[in-house]
CSV table of C-alpha atoms (C1' of nucleotides) in Angstrom, one decimal:
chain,number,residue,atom,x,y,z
A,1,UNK,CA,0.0,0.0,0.0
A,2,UNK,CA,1.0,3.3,-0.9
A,3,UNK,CA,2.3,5.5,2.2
A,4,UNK,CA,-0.5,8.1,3.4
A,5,UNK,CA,-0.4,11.7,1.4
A,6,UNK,CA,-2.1,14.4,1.5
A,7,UNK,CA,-3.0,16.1,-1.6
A,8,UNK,CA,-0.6,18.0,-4.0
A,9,UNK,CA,-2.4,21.1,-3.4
A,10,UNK,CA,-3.5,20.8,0.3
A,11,UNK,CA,0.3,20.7,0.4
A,12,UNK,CA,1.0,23.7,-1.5
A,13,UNK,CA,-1.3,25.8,0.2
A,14,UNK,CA,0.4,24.6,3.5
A,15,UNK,CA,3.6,25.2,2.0
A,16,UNK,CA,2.4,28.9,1.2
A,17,UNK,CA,1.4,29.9,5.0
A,18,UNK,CA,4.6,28.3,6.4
A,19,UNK,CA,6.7,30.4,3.9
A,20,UNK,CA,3.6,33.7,4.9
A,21,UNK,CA,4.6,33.1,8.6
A,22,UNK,CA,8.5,33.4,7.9
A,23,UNK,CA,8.2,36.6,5.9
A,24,UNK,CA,6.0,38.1,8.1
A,25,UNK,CA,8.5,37.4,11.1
A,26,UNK,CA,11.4,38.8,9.0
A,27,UNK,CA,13.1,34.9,8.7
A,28,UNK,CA,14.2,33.2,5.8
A,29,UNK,CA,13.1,30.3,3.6
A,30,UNK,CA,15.7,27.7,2.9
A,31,UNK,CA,16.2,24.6,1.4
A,32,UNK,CA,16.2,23.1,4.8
A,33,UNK,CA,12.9,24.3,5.6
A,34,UNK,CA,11.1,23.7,3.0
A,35,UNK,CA,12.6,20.0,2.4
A,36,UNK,CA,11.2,19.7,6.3
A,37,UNK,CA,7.9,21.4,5.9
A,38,UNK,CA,7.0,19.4,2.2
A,39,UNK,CA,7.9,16.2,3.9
A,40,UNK,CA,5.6,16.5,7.1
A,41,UNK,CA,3.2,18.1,5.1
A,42,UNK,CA,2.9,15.7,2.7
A,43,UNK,CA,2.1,12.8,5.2
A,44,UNK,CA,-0.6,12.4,7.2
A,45,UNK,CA,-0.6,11.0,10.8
A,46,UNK,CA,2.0,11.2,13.4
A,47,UNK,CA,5.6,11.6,12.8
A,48,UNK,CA,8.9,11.7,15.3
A,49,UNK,CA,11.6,14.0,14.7
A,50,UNK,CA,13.3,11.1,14.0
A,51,UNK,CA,11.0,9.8,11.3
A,52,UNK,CA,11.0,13.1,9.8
A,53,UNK,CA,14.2,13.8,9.8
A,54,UNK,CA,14.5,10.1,7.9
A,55,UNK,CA,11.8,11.4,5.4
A,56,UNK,CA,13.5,14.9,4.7
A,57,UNK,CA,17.1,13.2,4.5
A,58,UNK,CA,15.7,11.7,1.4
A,59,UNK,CA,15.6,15.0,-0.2
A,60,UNK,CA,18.4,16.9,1.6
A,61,UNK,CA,21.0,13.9,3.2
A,62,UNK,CA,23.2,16.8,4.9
A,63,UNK,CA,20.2,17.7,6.6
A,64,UNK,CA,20.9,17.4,10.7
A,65,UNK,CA,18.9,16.9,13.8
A,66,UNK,CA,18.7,20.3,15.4
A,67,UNK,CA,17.2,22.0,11.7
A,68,UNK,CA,14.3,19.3,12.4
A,69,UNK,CA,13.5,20.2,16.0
A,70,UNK,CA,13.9,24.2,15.0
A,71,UNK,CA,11.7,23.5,12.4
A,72,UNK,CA,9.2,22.3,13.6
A,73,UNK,CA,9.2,24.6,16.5
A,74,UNK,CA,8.5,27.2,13.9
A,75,UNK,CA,5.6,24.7,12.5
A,76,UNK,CA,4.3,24.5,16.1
A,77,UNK,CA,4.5,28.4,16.5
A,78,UNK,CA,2.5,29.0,13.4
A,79,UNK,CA,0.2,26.8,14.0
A,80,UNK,CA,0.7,24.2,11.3
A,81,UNK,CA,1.8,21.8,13.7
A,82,UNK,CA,1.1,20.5,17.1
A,83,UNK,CA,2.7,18.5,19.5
A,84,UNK,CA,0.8,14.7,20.3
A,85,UNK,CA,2.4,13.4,23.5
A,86,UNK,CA,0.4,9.9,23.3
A,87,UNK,CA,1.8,7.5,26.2
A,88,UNK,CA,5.5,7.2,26.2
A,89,UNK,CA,8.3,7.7,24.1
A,90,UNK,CA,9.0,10.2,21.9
A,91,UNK,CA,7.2,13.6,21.0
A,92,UNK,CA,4.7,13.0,18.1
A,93,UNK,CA,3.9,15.8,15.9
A,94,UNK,CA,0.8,16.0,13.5
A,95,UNK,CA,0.1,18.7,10.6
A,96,UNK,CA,-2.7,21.2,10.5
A,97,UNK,CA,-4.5,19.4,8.1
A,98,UNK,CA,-4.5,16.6,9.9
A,99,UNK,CA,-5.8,18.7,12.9
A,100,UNK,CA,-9.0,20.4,12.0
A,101,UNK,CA,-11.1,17.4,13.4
A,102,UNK,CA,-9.5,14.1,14.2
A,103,UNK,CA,-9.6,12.9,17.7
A,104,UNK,CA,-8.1,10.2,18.7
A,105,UNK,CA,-8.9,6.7,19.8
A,106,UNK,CA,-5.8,4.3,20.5
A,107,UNK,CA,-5.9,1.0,21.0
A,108,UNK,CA,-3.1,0.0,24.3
A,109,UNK,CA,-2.6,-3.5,23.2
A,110,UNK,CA,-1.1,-2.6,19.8
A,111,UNK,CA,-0.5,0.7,20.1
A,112,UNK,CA,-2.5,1.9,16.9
A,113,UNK,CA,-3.8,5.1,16.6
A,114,UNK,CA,-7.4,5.6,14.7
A,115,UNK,CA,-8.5,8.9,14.4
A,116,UNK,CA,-12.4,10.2,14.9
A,117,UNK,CA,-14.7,12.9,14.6
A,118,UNK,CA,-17.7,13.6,16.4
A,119,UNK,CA,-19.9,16.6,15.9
A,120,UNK,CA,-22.0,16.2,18.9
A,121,UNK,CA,-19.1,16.3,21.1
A,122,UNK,CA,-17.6,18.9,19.1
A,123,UNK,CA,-21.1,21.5,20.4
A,124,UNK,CA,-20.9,19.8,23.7
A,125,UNK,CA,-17.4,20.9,24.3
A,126,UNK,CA,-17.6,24.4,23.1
A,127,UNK,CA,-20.8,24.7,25.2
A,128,UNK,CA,-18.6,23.4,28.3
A,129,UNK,CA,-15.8,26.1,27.7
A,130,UNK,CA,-18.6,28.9,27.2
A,131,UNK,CA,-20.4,28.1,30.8
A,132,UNK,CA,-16.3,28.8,32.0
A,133,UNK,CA,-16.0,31.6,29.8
A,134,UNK,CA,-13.3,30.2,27.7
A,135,UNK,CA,-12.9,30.5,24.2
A,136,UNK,CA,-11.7,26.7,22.7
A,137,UNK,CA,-8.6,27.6,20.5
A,138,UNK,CA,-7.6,23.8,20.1
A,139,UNK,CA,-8.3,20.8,22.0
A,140,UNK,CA,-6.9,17.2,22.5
A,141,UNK,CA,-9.4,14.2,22.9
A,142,UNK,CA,-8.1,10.9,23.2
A,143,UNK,CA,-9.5,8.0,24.3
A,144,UNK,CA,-7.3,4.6,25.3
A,145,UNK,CA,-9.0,1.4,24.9
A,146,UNK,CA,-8.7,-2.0,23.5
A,147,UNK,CA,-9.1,-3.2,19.9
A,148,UNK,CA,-11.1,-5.9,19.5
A,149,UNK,CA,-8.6,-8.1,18.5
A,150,UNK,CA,-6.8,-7.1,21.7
A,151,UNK,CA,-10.0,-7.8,23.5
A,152,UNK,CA,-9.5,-11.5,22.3
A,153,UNK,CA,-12.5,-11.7,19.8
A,154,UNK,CA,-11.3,-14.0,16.5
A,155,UNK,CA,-11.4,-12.4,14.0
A,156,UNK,CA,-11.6,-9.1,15.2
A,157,UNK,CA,-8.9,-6.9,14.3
A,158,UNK,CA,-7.1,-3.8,15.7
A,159,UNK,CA,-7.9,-1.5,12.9
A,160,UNK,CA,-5.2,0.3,10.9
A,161,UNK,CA,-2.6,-3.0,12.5
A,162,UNK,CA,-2.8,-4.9,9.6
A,163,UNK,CA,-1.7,-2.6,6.9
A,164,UNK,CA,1.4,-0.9,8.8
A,165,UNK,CA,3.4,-1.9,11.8
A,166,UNK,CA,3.7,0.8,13.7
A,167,UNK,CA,2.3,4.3,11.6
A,168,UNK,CA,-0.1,5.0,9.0
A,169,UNK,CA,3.0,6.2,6.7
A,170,UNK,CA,5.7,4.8,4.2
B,1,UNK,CA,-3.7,28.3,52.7
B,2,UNK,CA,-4.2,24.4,53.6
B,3,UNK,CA,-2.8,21.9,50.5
B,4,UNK,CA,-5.0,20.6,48.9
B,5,UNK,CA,-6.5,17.3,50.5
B,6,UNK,CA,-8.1,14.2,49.7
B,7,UNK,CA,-10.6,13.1,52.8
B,8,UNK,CA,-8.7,9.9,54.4
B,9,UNK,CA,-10.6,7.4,53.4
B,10,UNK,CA,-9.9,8.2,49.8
B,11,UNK,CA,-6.4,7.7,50.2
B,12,UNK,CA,-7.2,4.6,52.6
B,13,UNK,CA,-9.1,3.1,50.2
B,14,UNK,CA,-6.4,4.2,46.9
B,15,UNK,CA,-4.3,2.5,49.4
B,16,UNK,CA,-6.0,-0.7,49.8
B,17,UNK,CA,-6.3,-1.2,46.1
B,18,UNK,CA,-2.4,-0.4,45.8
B,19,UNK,CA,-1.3,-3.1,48.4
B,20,UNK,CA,-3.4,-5.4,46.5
B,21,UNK,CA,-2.0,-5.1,43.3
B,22,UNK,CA,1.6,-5.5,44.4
B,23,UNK,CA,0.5,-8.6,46.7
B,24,UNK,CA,-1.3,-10.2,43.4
B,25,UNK,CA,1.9,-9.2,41.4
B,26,UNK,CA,4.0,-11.1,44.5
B,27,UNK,CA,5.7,-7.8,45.1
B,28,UNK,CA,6.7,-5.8,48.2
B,29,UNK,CA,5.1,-3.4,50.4
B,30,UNK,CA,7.8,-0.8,51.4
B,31,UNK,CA,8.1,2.1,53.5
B,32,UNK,CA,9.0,4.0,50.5
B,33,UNK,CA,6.6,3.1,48.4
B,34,UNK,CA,3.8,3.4,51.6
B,35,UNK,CA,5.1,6.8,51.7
B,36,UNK,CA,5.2,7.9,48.1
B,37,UNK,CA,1.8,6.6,47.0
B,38,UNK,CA,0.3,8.1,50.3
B,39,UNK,CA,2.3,11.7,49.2
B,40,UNK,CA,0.6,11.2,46.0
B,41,UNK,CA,-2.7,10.2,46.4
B,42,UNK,CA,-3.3,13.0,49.5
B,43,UNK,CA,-3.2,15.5,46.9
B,44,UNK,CA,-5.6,16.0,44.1
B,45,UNK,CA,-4.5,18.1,41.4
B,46,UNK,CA,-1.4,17.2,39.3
B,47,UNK,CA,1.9,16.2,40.7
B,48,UNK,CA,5.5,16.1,38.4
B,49,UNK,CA,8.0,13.5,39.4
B,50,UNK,CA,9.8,16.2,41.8
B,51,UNK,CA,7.2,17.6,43.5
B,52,UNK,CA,6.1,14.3,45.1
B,53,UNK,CA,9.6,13.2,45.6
B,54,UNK,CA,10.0,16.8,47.3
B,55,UNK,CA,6.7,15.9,49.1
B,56,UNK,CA,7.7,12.0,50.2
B,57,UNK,CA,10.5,13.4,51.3
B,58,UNK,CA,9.4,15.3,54.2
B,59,UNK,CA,7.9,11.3,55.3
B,60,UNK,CA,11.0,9.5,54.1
B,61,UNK,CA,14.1,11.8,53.9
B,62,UNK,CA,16.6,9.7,52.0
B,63,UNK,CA,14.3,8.7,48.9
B,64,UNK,CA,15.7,8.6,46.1
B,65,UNK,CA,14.6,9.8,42.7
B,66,UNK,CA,14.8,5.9,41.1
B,67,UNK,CA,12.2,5.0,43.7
B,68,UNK,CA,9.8,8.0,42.8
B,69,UNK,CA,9.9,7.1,39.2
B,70,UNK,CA,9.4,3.1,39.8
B,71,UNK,CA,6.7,3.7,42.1
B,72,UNK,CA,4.5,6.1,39.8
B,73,UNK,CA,4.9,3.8,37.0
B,74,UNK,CA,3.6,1.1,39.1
B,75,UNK,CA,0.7,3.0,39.9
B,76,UNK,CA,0.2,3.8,36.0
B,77,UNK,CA,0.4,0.3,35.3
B,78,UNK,CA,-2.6,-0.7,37.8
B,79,UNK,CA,-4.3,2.4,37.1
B,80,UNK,CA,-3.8,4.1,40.2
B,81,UNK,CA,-2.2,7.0,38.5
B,82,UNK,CA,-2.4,8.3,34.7
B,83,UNK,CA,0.4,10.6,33.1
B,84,UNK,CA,-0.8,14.1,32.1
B,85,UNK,CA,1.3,15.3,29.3
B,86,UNK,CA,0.2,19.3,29.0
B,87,UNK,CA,2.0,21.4,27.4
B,88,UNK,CA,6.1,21.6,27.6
B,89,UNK,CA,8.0,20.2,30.7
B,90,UNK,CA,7.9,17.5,32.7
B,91,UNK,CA,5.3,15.1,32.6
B,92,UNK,CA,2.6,15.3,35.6
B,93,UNK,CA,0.8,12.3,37.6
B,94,UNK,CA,-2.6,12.6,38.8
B,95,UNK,CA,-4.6,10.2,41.0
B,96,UNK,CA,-7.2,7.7,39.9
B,97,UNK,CA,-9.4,9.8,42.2
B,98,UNK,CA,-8.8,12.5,40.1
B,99,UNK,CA,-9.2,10.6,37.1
B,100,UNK,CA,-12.7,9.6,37.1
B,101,UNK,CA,-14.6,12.1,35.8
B,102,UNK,CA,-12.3,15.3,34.9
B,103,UNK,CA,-11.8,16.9,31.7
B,104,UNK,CA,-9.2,19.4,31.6
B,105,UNK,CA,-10.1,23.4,30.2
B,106,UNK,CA,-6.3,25.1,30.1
B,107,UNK,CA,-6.3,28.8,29.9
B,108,UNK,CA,-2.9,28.8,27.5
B,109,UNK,CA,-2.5,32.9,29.2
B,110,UNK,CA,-2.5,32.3,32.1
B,111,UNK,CA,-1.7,28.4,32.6
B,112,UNK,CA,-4.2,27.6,35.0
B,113,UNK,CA,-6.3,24.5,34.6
B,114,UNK,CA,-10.2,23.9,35.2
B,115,UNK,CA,-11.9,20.9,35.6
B,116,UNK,CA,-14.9,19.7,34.1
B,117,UNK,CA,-17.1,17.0,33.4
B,118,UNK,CA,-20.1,16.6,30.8
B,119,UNK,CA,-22.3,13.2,30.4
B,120,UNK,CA,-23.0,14.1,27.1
B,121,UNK,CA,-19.7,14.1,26.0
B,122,UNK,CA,-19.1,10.6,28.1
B,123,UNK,CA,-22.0,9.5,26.6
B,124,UNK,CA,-20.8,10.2,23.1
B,125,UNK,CA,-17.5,8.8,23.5
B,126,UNK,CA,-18.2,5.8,24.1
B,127,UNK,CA,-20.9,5.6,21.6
B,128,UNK,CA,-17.5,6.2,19.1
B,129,UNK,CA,-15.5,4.0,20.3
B,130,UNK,CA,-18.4,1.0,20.3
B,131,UNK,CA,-18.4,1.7,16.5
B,132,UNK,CA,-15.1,1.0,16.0
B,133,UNK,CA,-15.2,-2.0,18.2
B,134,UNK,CA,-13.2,-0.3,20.9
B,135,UNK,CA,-13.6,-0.5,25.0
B,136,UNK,CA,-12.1,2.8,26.2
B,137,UNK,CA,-10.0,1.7,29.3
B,138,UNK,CA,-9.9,5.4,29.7
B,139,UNK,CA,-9.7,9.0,27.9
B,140,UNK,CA,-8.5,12.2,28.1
B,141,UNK,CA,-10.0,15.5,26.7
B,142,UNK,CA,-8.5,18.7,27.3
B,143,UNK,CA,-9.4,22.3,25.9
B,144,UNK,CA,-7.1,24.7,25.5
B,145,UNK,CA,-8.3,27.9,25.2
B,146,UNK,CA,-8.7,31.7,27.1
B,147,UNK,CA,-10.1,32.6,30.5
B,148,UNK,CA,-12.7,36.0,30.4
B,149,UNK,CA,-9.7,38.1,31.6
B,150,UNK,CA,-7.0,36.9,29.3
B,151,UNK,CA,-9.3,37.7,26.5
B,152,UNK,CA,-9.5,41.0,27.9
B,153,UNK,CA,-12.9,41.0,29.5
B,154,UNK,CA,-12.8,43.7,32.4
B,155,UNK,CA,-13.7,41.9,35.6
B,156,UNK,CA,-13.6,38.4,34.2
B,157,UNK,CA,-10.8,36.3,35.4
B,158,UNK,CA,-9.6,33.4,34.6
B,159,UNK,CA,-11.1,31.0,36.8
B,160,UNK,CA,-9.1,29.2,39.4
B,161,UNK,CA,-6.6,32.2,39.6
B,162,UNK,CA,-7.4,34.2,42.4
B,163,UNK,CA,-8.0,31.9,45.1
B,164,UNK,CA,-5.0,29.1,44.0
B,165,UNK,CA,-2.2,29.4,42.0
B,166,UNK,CA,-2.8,26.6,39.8
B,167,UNK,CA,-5.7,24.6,40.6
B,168,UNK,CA,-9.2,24.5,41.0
B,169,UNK,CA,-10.0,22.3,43.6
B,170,UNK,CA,-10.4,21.2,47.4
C,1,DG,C1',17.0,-17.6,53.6
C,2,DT,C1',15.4,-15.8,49.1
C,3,DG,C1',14.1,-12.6,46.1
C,4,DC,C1',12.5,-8.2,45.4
C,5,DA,C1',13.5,-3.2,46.5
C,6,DT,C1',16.5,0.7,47.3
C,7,DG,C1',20.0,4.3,46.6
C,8,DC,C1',23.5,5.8,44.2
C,9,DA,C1',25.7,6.8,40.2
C,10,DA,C1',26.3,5.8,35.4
C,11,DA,C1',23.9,5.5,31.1
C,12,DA,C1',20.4,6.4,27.9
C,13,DA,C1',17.1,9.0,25.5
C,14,DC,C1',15.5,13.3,24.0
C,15,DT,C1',16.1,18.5,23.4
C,16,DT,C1',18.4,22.7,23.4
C,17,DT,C1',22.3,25.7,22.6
C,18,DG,C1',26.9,27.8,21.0
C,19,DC,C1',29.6,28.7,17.4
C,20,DA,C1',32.0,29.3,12.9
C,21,DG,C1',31.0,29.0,8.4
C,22,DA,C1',27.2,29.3,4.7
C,23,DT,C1',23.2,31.5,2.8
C,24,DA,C1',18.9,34.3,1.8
C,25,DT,C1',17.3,38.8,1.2
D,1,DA,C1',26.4,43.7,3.3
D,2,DT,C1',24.0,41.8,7.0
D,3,DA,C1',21.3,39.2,9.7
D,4,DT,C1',19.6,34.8,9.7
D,5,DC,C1',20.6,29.6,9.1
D,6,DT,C1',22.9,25.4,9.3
D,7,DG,C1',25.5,21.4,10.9
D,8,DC,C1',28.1,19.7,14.3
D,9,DA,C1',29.2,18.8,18.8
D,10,DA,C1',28.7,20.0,23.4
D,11,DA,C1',25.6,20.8,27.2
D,12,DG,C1',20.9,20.2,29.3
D,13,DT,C1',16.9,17.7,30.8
D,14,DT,C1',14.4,13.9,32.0
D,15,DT,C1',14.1,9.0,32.5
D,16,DT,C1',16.1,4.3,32.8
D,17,DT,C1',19.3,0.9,34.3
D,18,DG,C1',23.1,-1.8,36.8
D,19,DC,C1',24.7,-3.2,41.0
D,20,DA,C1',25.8,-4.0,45.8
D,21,DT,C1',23.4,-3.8,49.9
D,22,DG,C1',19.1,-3.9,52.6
D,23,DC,C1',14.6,-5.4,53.7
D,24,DA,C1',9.9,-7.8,53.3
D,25,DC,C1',8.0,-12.1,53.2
DNA sequence: GTGCATGCAAAAACTTTGCAGATAT
DNA sequence: ATATCTGCAAAGTTTTTGCATGCAC
């Protein structure tokens, strides 16, 4: 199977605010950058620095560590990136496009990650943060739980296992 | 201002359900780890590795850092405790009595974090992961948004600010 | 007694930072 | 030109591990 991507143009127009947010802040574009930025843009899911940095090194094999992690700190602050700390391990990160409405649900047997979205709990939660006052800029819903295969039931399968070992990408 | 306490028979009871799980595992009942899972569950709120090794302490003087770290992730792993990732730093514990039925609403000004708790949203949850063929073990939701005051509101203030530094509770 | 637990210190894992040379504007 | 970037390596953080001794059962 083909590794998860994300349209050509979802991409480009991703591409296109990353390089808005640098001019605006008076920073440059680069190769580096945009290798980095194309590469998590173009896959959908969760990736590690490390992983990304794998993925970018196939366009740019100089490329080093501490680009990655700056990089995407500049993703993060621009808001076409966010930080996933599931369970252990390492940081995950996850693009905008990915964010706009995936949940998550995440099986702890195998460790698979599904994604969701619910619009009633959407309004529910909005209606929460309004009886605090808040205004919901983003939110993080995850809910841990077993598979059915985990839960023991033949047949049953932890969904997303099958396809990929450990991430819904190359 | 008083710490924030648990009534004792919460914590006898977390207690209880601790000792048992490390008899049915056939392992041992220390003074350290009496005295860092008592620390831990007399508080409500959220608690990083330091601050309950700062807390056993004043109990168990020459704790060591090890100890904390085992301990908590034995109380993960029987569900006595659940990480809470937020934002940057360290990771944070919080009690299974805690855990039950609190959501998380972070004002990202001002840090502070609410608490809440919707049935709908429960409700709805669960209703999601049934059609994927999931049993949620157990979930987290937080919203990160702005209190009344960050937003500018004159009088409105971020909930939980005034009275405690960084929790809503007792 | 036996085997698990502890404390310490060393090691590992993950991120951040400093700097000299390279590069975008 | 000039200020920002990059890669590397060093320094920081946070968490895990190894081991000899200590303690619960």
């Amino acid at each position: 199977m083909a590794p998860a991507e994300r349209e050509e143009n979802d991409v480009d127009g991703l591409m296109g605010q990353f390089r808005a947010y640098l001019t605006k802040k008076g920073l440059k574009s680069t190769r580096q950058r945009d290798v980095i930025a194309e590469s998590f843009f173009s896959h959908t899911g969760h990736l590690s620095i490390e992983e990304l940095l794998a993925l970018a090194r196939k366009d740019y094999p100089r490329l080093g560590y501490a680009t990655v992690y700056r990089t995407l700190k500049l993703l993060t602050e621009c808001g076409l990136a966010a930080e996933r700390r599931f369970g252990e391990g390492q940081t995950m990160y996850e693009a905008a496009g990915d964010l706009e409405h995936h949940d998550h649900l995440i099986c702890l047997e195998c460790g698979h990650v599904l994604e969701f979205h619910n619009e009633e709990i959407e309004r529910e939660q909005e209606r929460v943060a309004r009886s605090f006052g808040f205004t919901v800029i983003r939110h993080r819903h995850e809910l841990y739980g077993l598979c059915p295969r985990a839960r023991g039931i033949k047949g049953g399968s932890c969904p997303g296992e099958d396809a990929r070992p450990h991430r819904p990408l190359a």
